[in-house]
Structure formats: structure tokens, C-alpha cells
PDB file of C-alpha atoms in Angstrom:
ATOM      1  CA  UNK A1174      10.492   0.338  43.038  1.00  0.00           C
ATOM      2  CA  UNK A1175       7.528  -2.370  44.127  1.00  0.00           C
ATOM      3  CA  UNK A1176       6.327   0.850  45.861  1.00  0.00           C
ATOM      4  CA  UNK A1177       5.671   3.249  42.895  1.00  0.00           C
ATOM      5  CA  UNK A1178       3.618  -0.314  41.176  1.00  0.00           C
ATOM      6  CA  UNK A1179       1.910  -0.481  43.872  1.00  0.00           C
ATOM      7  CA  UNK A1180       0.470   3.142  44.105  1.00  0.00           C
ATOM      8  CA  UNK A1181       0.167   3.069  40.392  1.00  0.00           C
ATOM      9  CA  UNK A1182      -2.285   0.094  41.074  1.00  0.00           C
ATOM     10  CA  UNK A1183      -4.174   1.634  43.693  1.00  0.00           C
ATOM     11  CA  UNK A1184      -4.546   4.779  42.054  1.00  0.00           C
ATOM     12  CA  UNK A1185      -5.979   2.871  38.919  1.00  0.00           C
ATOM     13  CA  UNK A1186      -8.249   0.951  40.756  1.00  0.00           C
ATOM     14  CA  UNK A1187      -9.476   3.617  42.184  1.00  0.00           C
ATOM     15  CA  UNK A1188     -10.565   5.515  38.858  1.00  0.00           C
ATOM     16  CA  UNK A1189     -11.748   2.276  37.794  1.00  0.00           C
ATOM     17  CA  UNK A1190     -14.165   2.318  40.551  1.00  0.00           C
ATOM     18  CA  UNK A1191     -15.444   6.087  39.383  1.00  0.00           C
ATOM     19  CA  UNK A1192     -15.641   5.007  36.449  1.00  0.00           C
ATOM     20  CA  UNK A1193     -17.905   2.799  37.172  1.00  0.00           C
ATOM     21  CA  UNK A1194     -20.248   3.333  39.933  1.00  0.00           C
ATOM     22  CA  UNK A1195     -20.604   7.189  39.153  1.00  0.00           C
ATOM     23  CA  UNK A1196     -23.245   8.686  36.739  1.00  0.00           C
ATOM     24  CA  UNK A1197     -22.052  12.144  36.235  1.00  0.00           C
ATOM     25  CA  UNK A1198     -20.108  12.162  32.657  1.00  0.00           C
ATOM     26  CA  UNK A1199     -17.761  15.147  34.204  1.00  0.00           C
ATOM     27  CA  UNK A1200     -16.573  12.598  36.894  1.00  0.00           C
ATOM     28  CA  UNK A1201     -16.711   9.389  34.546  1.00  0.00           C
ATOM     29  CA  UNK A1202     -13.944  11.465  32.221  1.00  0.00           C
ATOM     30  CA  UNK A1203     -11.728  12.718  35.226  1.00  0.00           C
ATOM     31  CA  UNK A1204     -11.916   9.199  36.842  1.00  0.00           C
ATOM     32  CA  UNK A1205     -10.547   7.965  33.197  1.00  0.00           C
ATOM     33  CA  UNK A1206      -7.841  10.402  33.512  1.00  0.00           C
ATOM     34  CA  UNK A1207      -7.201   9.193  36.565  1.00  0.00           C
ATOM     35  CA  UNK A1208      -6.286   5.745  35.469  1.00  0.00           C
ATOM     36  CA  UNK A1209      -4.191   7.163  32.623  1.00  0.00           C
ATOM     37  CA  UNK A1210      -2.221   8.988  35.085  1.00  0.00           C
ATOM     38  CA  UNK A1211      -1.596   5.688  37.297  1.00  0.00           C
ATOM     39  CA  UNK A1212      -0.708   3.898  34.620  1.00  0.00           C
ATOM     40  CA  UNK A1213       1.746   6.892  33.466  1.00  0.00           C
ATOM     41  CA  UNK A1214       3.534   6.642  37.028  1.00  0.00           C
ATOM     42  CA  UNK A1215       4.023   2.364  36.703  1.00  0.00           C
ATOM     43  CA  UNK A1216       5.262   3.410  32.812  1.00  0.00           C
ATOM     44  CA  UNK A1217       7.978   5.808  34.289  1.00  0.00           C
ATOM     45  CA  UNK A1218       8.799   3.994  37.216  1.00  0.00           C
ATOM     46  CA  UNK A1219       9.465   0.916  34.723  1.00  0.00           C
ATOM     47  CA  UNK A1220      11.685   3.055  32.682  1.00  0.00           C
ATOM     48  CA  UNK A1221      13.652   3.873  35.786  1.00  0.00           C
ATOM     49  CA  UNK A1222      14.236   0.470  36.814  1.00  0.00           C
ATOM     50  CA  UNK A1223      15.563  -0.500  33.674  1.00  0.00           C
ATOM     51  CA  UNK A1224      17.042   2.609  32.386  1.00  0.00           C
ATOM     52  CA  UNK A1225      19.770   0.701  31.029  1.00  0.00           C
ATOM     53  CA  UNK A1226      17.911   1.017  27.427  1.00  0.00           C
ATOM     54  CA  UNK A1227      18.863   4.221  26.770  1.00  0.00           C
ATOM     55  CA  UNK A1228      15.837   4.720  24.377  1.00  0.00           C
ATOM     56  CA  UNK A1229      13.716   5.736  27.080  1.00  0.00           C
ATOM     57  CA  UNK A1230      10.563   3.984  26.345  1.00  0.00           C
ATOM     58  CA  UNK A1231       8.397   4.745  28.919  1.00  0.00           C
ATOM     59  CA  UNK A1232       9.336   8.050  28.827  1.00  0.00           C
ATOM     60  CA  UNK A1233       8.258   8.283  25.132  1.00  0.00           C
ATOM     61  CA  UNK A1234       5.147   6.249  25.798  1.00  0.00           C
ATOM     62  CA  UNK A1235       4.100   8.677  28.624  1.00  0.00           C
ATOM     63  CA  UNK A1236       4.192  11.384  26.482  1.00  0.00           C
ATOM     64  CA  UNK A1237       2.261   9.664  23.651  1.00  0.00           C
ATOM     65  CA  UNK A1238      -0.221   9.285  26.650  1.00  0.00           C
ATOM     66  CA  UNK A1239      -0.573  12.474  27.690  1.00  0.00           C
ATOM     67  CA  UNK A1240      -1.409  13.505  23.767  1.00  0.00           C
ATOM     68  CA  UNK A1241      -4.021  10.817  23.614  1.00  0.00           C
ATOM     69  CA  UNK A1242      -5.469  12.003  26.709  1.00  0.00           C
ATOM     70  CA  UNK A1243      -5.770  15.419  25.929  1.00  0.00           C
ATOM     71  CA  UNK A1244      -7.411  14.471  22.789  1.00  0.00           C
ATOM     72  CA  UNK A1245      -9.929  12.526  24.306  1.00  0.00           C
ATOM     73  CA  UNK A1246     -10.656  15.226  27.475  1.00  0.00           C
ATOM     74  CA  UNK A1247     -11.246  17.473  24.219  1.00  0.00           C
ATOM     75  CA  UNK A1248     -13.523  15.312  22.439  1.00  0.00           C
ATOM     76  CA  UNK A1249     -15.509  14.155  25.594  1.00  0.00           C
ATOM     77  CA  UNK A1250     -16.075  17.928  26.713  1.00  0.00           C
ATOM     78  CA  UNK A1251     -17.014  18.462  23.338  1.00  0.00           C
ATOM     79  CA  UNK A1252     -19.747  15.712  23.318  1.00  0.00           C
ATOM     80  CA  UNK A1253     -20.937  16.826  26.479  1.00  0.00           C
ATOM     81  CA  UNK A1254     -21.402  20.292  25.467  1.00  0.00           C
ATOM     82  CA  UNK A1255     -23.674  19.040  22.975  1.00  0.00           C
ATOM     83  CA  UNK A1256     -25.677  16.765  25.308  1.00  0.00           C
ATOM     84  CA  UNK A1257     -26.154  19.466  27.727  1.00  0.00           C
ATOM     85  CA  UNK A1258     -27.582  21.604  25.421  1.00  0.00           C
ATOM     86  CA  UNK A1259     -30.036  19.256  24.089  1.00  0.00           C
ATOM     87  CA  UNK A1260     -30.710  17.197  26.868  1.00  0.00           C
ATOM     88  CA  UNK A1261     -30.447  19.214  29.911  1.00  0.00           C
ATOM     89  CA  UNK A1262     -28.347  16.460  31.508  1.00  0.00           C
ATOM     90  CA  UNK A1263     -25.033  14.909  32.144  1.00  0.00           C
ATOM     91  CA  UNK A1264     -26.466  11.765  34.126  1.00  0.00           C
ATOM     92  CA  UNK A1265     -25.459   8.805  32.133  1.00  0.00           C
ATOM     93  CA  UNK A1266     -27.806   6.404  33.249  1.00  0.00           C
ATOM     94  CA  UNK A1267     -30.641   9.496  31.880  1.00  0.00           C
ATOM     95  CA  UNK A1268     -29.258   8.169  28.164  1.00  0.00           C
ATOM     96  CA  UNK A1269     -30.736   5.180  27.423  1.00  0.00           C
ATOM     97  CA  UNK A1270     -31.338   5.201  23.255  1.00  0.00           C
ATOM     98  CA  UNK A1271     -29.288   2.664  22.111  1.00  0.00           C
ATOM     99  CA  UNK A1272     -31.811   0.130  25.175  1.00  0.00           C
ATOM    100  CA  UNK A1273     -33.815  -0.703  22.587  1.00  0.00           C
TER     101      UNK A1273
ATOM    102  CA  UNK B1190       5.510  -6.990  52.983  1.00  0.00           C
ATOM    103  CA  UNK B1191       7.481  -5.830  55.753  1.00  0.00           C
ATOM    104  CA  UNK B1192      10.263  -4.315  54.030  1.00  0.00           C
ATOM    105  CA  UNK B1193       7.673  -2.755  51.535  1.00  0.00           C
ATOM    106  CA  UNK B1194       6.332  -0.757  54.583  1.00  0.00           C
ATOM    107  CA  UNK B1195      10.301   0.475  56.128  1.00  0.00           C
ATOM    108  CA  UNK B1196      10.790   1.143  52.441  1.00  0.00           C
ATOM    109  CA  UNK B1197       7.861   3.401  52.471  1.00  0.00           C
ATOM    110  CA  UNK B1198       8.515   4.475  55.707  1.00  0.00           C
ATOM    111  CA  UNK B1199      12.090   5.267  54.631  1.00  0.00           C
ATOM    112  CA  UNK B1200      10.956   7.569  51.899  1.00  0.00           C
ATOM    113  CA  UNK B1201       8.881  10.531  53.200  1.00  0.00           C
ATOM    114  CA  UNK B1202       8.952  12.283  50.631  1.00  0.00           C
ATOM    115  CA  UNK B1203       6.957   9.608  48.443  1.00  0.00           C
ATOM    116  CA  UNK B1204       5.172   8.164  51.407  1.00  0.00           C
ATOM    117  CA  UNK B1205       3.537  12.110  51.603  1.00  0.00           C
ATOM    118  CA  UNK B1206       3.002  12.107  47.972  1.00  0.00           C
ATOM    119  CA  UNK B1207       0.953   8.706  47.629  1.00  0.00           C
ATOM    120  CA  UNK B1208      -0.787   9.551  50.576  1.00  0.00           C
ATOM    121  CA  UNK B1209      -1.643  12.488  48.436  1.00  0.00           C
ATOM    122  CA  UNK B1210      -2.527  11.301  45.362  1.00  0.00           C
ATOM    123  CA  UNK B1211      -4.742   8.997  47.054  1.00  0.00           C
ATOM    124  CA  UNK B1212      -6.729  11.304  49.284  1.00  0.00           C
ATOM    125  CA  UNK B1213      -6.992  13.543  45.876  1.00  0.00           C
ATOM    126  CA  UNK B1214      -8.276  10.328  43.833  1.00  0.00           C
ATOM    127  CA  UNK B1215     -10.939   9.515  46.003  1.00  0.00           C
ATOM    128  CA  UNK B1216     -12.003  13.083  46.430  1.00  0.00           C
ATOM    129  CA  UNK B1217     -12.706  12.797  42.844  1.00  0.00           C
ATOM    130  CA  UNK B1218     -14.715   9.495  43.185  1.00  0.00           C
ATOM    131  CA  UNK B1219     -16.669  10.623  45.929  1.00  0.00           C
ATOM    132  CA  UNK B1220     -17.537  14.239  46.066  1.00  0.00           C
ATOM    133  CA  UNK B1221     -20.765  14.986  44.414  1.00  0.00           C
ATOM    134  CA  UNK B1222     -19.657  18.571  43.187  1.00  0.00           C
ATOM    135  CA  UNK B1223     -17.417  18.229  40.201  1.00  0.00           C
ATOM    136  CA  UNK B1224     -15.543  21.513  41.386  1.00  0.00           C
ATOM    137  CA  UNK B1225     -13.827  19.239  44.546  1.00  0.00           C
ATOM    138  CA  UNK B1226     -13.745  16.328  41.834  1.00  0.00           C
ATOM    139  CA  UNK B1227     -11.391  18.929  40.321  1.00  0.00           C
ATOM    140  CA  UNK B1228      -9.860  20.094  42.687  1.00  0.00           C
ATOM    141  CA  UNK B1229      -9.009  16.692  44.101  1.00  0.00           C
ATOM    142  CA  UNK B1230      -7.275  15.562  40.086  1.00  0.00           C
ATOM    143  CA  UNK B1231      -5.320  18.776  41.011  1.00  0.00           C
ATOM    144  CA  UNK B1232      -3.748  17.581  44.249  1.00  0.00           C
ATOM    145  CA  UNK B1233      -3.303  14.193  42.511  1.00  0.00           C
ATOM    146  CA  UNK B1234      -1.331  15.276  39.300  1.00  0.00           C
ATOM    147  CA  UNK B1235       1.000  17.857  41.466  1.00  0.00           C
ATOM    148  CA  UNK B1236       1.938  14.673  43.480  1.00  0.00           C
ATOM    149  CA  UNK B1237       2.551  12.743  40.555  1.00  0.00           C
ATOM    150  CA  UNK B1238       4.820  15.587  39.368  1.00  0.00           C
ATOM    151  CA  UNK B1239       6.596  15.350  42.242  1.00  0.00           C
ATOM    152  CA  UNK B1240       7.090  11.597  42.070  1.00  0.00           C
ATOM    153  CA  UNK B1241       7.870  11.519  38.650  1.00  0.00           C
ATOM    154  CA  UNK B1242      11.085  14.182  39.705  1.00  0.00           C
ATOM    155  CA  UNK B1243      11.691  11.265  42.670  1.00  0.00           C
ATOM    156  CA  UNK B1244      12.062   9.060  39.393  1.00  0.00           C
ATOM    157  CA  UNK B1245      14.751  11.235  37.136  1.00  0.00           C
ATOM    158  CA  UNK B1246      12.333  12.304  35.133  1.00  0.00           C
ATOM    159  CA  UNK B1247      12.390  15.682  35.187  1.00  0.00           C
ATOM    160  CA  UNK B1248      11.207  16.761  31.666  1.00  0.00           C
ATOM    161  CA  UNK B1249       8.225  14.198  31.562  1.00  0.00           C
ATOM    162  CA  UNK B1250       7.664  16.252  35.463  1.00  0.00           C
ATOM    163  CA  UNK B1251       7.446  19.692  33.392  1.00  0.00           C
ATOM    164  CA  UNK B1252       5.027  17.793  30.578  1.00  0.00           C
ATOM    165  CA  UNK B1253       2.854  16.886  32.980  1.00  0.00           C
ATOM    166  CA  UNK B1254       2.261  19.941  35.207  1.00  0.00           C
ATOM    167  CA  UNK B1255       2.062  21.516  31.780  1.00  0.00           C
ATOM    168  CA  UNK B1256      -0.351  19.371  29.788  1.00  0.00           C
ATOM    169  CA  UNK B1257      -2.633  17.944  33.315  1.00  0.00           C
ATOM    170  CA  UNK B1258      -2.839  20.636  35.116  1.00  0.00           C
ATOM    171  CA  UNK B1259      -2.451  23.657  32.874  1.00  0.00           C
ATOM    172  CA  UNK B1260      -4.562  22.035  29.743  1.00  0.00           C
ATOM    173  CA  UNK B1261      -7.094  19.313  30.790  1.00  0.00           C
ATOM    174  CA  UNK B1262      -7.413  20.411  34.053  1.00  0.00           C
ATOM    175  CA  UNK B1263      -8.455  24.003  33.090  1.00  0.00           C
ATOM    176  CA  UNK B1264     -10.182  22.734  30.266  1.00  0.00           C
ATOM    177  CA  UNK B1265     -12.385  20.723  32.873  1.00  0.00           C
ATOM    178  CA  UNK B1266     -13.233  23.790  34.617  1.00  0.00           C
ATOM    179  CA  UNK B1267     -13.982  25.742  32.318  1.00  0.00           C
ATOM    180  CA  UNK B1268     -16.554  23.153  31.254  1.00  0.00           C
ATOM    181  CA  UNK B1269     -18.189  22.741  34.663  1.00  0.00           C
ATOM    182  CA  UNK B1270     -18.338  26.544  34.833  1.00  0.00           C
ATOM    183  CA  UNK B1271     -19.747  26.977  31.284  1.00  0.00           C
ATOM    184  CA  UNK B1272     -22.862  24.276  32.218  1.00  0.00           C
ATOM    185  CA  UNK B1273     -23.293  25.719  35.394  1.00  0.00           C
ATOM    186  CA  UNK B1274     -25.037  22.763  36.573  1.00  0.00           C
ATOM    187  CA  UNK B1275     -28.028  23.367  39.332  1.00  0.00           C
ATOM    188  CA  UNK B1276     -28.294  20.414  42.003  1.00  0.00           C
ATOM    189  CA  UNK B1277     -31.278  18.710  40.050  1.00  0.00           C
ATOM    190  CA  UNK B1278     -28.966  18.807  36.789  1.00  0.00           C
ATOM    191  CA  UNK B1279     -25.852  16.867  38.271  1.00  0.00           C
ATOM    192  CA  UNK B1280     -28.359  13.837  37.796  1.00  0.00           C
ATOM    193  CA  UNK B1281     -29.085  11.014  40.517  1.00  0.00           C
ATOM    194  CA  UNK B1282     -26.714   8.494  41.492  1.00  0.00           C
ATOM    195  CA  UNK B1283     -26.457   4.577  41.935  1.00  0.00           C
ATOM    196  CA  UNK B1284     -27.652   3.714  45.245  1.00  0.00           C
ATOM    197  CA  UNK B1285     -25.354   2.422  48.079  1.00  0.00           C
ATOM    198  CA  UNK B1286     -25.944  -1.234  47.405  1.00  0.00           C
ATOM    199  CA  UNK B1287     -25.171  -0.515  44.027  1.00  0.00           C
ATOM    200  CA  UNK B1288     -21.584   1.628  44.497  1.00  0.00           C
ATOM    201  CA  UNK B1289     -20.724  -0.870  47.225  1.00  0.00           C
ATOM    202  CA  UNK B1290     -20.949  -3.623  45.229  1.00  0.00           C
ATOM    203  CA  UNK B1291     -18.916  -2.212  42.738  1.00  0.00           C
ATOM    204  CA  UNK B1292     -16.496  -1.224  45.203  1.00  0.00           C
ATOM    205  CA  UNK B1293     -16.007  -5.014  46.220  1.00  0.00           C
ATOM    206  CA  UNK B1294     -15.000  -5.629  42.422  1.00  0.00           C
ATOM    207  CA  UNK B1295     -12.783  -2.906  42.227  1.00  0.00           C
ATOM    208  CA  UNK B1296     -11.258  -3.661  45.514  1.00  0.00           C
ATOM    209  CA  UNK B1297     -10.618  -7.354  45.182  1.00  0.00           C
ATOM    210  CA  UNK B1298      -9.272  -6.098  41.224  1.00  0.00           C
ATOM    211  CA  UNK B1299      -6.715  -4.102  43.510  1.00  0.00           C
ATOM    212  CA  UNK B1300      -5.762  -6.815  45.722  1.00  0.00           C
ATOM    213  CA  UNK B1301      -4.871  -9.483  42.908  1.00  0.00           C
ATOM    214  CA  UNK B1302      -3.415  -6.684  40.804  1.00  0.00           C
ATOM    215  CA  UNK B1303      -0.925  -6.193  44.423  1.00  0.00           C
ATOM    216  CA  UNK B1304      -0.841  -9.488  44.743  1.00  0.00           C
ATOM    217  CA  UNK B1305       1.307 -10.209  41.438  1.00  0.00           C
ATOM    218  CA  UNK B1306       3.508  -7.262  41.565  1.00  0.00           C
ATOM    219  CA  UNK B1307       4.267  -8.529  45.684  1.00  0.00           C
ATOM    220  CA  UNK B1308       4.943 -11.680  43.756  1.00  0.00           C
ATOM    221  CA  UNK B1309       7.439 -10.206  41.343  1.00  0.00           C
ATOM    222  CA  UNK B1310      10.979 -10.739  42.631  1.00  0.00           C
ATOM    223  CA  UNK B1311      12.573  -8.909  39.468  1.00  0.00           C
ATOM    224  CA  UNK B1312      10.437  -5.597  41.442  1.00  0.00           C
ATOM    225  CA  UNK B1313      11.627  -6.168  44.667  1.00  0.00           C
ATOM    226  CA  UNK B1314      15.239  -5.066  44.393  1.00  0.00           C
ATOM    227  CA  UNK B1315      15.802  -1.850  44.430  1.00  0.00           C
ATOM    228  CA  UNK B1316      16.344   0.618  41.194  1.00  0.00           C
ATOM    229  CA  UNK B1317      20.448   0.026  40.390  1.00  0.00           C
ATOM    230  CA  UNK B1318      22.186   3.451  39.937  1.00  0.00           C
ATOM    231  CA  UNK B1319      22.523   5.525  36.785  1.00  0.00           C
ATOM    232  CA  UNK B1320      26.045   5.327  35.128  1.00  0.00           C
ATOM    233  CA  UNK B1321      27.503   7.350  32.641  1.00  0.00           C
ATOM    234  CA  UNK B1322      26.045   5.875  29.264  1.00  0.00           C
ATOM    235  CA  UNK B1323      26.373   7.414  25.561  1.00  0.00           C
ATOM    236  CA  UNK B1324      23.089   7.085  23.261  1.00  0.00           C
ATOM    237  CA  UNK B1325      23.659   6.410  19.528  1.00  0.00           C
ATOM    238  CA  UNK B1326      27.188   6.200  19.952  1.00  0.00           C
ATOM    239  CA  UNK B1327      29.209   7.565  16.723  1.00  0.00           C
ATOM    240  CA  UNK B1328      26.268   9.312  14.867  1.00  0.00           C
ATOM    241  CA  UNK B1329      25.243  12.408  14.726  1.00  0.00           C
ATOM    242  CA  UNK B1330      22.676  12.429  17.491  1.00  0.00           C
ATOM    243  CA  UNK B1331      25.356  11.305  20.018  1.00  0.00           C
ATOM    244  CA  UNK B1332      24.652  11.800  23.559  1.00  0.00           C
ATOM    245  CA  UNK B1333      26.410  11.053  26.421  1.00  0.00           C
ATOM    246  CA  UNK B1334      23.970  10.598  29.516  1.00  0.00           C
ATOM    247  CA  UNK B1335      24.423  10.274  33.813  1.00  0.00           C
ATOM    248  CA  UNK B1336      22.529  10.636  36.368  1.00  0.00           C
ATOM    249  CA  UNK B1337      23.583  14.285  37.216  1.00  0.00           C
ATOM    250  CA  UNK B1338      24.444  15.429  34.435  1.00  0.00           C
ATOM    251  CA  UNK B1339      27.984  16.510  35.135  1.00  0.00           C
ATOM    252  CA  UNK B1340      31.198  16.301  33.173  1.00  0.00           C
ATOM    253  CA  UNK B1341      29.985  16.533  29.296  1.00  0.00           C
ATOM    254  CA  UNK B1342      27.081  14.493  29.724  1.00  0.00           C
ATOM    255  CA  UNK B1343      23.720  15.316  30.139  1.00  0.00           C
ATOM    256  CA  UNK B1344      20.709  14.318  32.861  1.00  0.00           C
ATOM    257  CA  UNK B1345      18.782  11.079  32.443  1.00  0.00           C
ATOM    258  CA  UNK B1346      15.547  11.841  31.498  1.00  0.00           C
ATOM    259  CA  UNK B1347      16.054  15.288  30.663  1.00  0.00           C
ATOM    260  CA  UNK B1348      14.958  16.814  27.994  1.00  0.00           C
ATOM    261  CA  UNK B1349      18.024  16.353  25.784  1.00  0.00           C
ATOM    262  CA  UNK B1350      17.981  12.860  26.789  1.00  0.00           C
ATOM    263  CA  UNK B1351      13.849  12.082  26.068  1.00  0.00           C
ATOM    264  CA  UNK B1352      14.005  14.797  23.229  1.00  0.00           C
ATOM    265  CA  UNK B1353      17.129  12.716  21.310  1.00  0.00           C
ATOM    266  CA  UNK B1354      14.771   9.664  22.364  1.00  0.00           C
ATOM    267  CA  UNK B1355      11.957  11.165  21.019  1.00  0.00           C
ATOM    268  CA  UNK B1356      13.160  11.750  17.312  1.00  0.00           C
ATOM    269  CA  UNK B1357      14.812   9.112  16.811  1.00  0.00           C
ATOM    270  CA  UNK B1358      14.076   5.817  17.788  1.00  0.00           C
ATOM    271  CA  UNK B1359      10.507   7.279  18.269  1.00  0.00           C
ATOM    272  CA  UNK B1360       9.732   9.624  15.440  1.00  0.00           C
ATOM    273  CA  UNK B1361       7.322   7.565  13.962  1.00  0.00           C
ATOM    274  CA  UNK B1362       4.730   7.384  16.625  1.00  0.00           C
ATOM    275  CA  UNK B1363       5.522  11.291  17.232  1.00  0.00           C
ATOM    276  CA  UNK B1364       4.290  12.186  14.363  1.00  0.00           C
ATOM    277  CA  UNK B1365       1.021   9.902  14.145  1.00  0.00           C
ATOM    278  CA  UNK B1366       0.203  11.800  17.452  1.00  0.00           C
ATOM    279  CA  UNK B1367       0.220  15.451  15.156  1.00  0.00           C
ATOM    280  CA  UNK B1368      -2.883  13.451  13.040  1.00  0.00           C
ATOM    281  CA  UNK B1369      -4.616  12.154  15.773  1.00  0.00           C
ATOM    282  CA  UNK B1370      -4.757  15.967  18.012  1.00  0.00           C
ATOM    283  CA  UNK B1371      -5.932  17.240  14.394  1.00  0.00           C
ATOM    284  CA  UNK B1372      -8.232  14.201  14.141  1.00  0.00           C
ATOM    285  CA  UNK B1373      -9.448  15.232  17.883  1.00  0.00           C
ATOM    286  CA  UNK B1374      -9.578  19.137  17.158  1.00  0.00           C
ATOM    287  CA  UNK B1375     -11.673  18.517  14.249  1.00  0.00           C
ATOM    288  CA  UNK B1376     -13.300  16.236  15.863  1.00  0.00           C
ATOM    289  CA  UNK B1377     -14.175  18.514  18.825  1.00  0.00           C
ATOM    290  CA  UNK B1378     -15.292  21.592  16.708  1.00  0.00           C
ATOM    291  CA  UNK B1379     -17.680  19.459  14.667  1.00  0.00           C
ATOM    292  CA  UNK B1380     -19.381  17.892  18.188  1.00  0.00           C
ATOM    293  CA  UNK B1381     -19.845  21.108  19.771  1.00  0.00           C
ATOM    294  CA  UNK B1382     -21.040  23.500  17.050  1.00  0.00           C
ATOM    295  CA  UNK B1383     -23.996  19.933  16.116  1.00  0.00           C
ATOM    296  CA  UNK B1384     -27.272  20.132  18.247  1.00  0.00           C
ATOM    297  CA  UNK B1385     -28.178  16.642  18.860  1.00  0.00           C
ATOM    298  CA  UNK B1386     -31.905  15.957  17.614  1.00  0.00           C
ATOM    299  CA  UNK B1387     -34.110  16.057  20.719  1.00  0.00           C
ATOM    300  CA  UNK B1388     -35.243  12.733  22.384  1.00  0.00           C
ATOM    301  CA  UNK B1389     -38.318  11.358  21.170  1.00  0.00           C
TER     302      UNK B1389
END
């Protein structure tokens, strides 16, 4: 089971990292996805090492999740639709308002 | 660490999966075209799918192939093909000092995170089989559950099993999810009908 943790981790860290060190929104909101997604497979590998609680847990939590995610892929687009059509852009480090 | 490795080793059919998801996440990280970012979540979440079957969970398996790759995924293209984006628009990146240094972060993040779940000895034995168990015994949502699925009783993690799951213990949460996709939806018509004011 240490095996499925362990990928989960790596697989986090490494949408951590995009999202991050990258400036292009499109790849900052599919690197966030990517973290959901490790941290879905350590949720169901939990709930298969102790699947003795019936209530499947991580099960339920995965799929409250993938809801949240889709929500938030919708709403990001969304937003990004809107910047590209007044900006011209989707570099992140080209929105600097809020600097001051 | 040993074992970990003959217990990957001893596995092929996750070992080919995480090698997998892994080449697919750091497509995403690294390619400058969003299209093999894409492409790369794509190779990623069908992996997952299959690991998530390696883990009895076949209905959350469906869910995802459904909701990742059929909804957001599609979604995401359609969104890099509607902006069309020329070189020039996809926007500079951080140098290589920069993404290096942030790579060093990350990876020692990685390493400590490893570190503690190496640590763990309640991880390191290995998942105990699935008995025959019955969920909400003596009401009406009764459900007997195994591993296969034989004899009366249905699969673990099926969708009788995460369905009965679902709405019962869980119905509350379930249906704060229905307000916050409206929230989002209404959320996501408003955004992209606004123009933002230009900069100044």
C-alpha cells in the first residue's frame, strides 16, 4: 500500500512544482488538477487499506473532489475567457494590478 | 526501501501505470504547448483509472474516466482551441535559475513528504483481504458486501456499495455539492459573458 502513497506524493509534488514555476494560467489550472488527482489516489488507496469501515469514506470524499474540481476547472476557464479577451494574455506574471 | 522496490517490481501492472502517470505529469509541467500539457493529464488520469480498478474501486474508476477525462479534460481543450493562442500570446516564462530553484523546493517537499510515509509502519503491511461484511445491518438500506461480489452480496466499492454509502451516512455533504456546481455554473456564466475594464 506504501507504494500507491508514495506515487500519490510524487505526483502531487509534481503539480505543485507547475504550479508554481509556470506562467501560463492553462498549465497553472491543469497542474492544480493534477494535485487533486494525487491526492484522490492516497484518498482511495486509504480507503482500501482500511476498508473495514464499511462507510467508504474515501470513496465518498473522492467523489466530493471530483465535483469541487469540476467546479473550479469551470470557473477558472471562465475567468480566463474573460482575461483573454481583454487582455490579450494568459501569462500570469503579465497581471500585476493588485502590485500596487 | 528494499522491499518497497520487489513490491513494485512484483506488481507490473502498477509499476507501468506510475511510470505512466509520471511521464504524463511532467509532460504537463514541462511542455510549452498546452495541447501536450493536455495530452499528458490524459495519459495521467487513464492510469489513475486503472489504479484505482487495482484498488476495488471500480465505480469511483468509471467517475473518473467520466468526469476527468470526458468533462474537464474536454472542457480544457476546448478552451485552448477557442483562444487559439499564437507563440507570442502563450506569454514568457521564469528563467532557468528561477524554475530550478523552485524545483529544489518542490523536490526536497517530495523527499520529506516520502520520508514520513517510509516511516509509517501502520503503511508498510500489506492491504488485509476483503471479507464478507453487511452495511447497516437490519435497516432498510441493508447491504451485504465482499470482495467479488458473489453469493448475495455485492462488490466492494461498487456502485451499490459507494451509492448506499453515498446517501446515507453521506447525504449531507451530497447535497451541499448540488449548491456549490450551481454556485460554480452561475458563477461561470456571469465571468464569461463580463468584459473586464481594460488596463490603465
Amino acid at each position: 500500500m506504501i507504494k500507491y502513497i508514495a506515487l500519490s506524493a510524487v505526483v502531487f509534488s509534481i503539480g505543485a512544482y507547475g504550479a508554481i514555476a509556470r506562467r501560463n494560467l492553462l498549465i497553472v489550472l491543469m497542474s492544480i488538477e493534477l494535485m487533486l488527482n494525487g491526492v484522490n489516489v492516497a484518498l482511495i488507496a486509504f480507503a482500501r487499506h482500511y476498508w473495514d469501515s464499511l462507510e467508504v469514506a474515501g470513496h465518498a470524499f473522492v467523489l466530493m473532489v471530483m465535483a469541487v474540481a469540476a467546479a473550479e476547472v469551470g470557473v477558472g476557464l471562465a475567468l480566463m475567457i474573460a482575461l483573454f479577451r481583454t487582455r490579450k494574455t494568459v501569462d500570469a506574471g503579465e497581471l500585476r494590478e493588485l502590485k500596487g | 526501501m528494499t522491499e518497497i522496490i520487489n513490491d513494485v517490481l512484483g506488481d507490473p501492472v502498477f509499476a507501468i501505470c506510475a511510470l505512466i502517470s509520471v511521464m504524463g505529469a511532467l509532460t504537463v509541467v514541462s511542455r510549452r504547448n498546452p495541447i501536450h500539457g493536455a495530452l499528458g493529464l490524459m495519459l495521467a488520469f487513464l492510469a489513475f483509472a486503472v489504479l484505482f480498478i487495482r484498488l476495488n474501486a471500480t465505480f469511483l474508476a468509471a467517475m473518473h474516466v467520466l468526469v476527468y477525462t470526458g468533462a474537464i479534460l474536454v472542457l480544457f481543450l476546448f478552451v485552448i482551441m477557442l483562444l487559439n493562442l499564437s507563440r507570442e500570446e502563450l506569454g514568457r516564462e521564469y528563467g532557468v535559475a528561477t524554475k530550478g530553484a523552485i524545483a529544489l523546493l518542490v523536490a526536497v517537499m517530495c523527499g520529506l513528504l516520502l520520508f514520513a510515509i517510509g516511516k509509517d509502519p501502520d503503511l508498510a503491511r500489506p492491504a488485509s483481504p476483503i471479507v464478507d461484511r453487511v452495511l447497516y445491518p437490519g435497516s432498510a438500506q441493508e447491504l451485504r458486501v465482499a470482495e467479488d461480489g458473489g453469493a448475495g452480496s455485492k462488490p466492494w466499492g461498487g456502485v451499490d456499495h459507494v451509492g448506499t454509502a453515498l446517501f446515507g451516512r453521506w447525504i449531507f455533504p451530497f447535497e451541499l455539492v448540488s449548491v456549490l456546481i450551481i454556485v460554480a455554473i452561475l458563477g461561470a456564466v456571469v465571468l464569461a459573458k463580463r468584459k473586464l475594464p481594460p488596463e490603465s
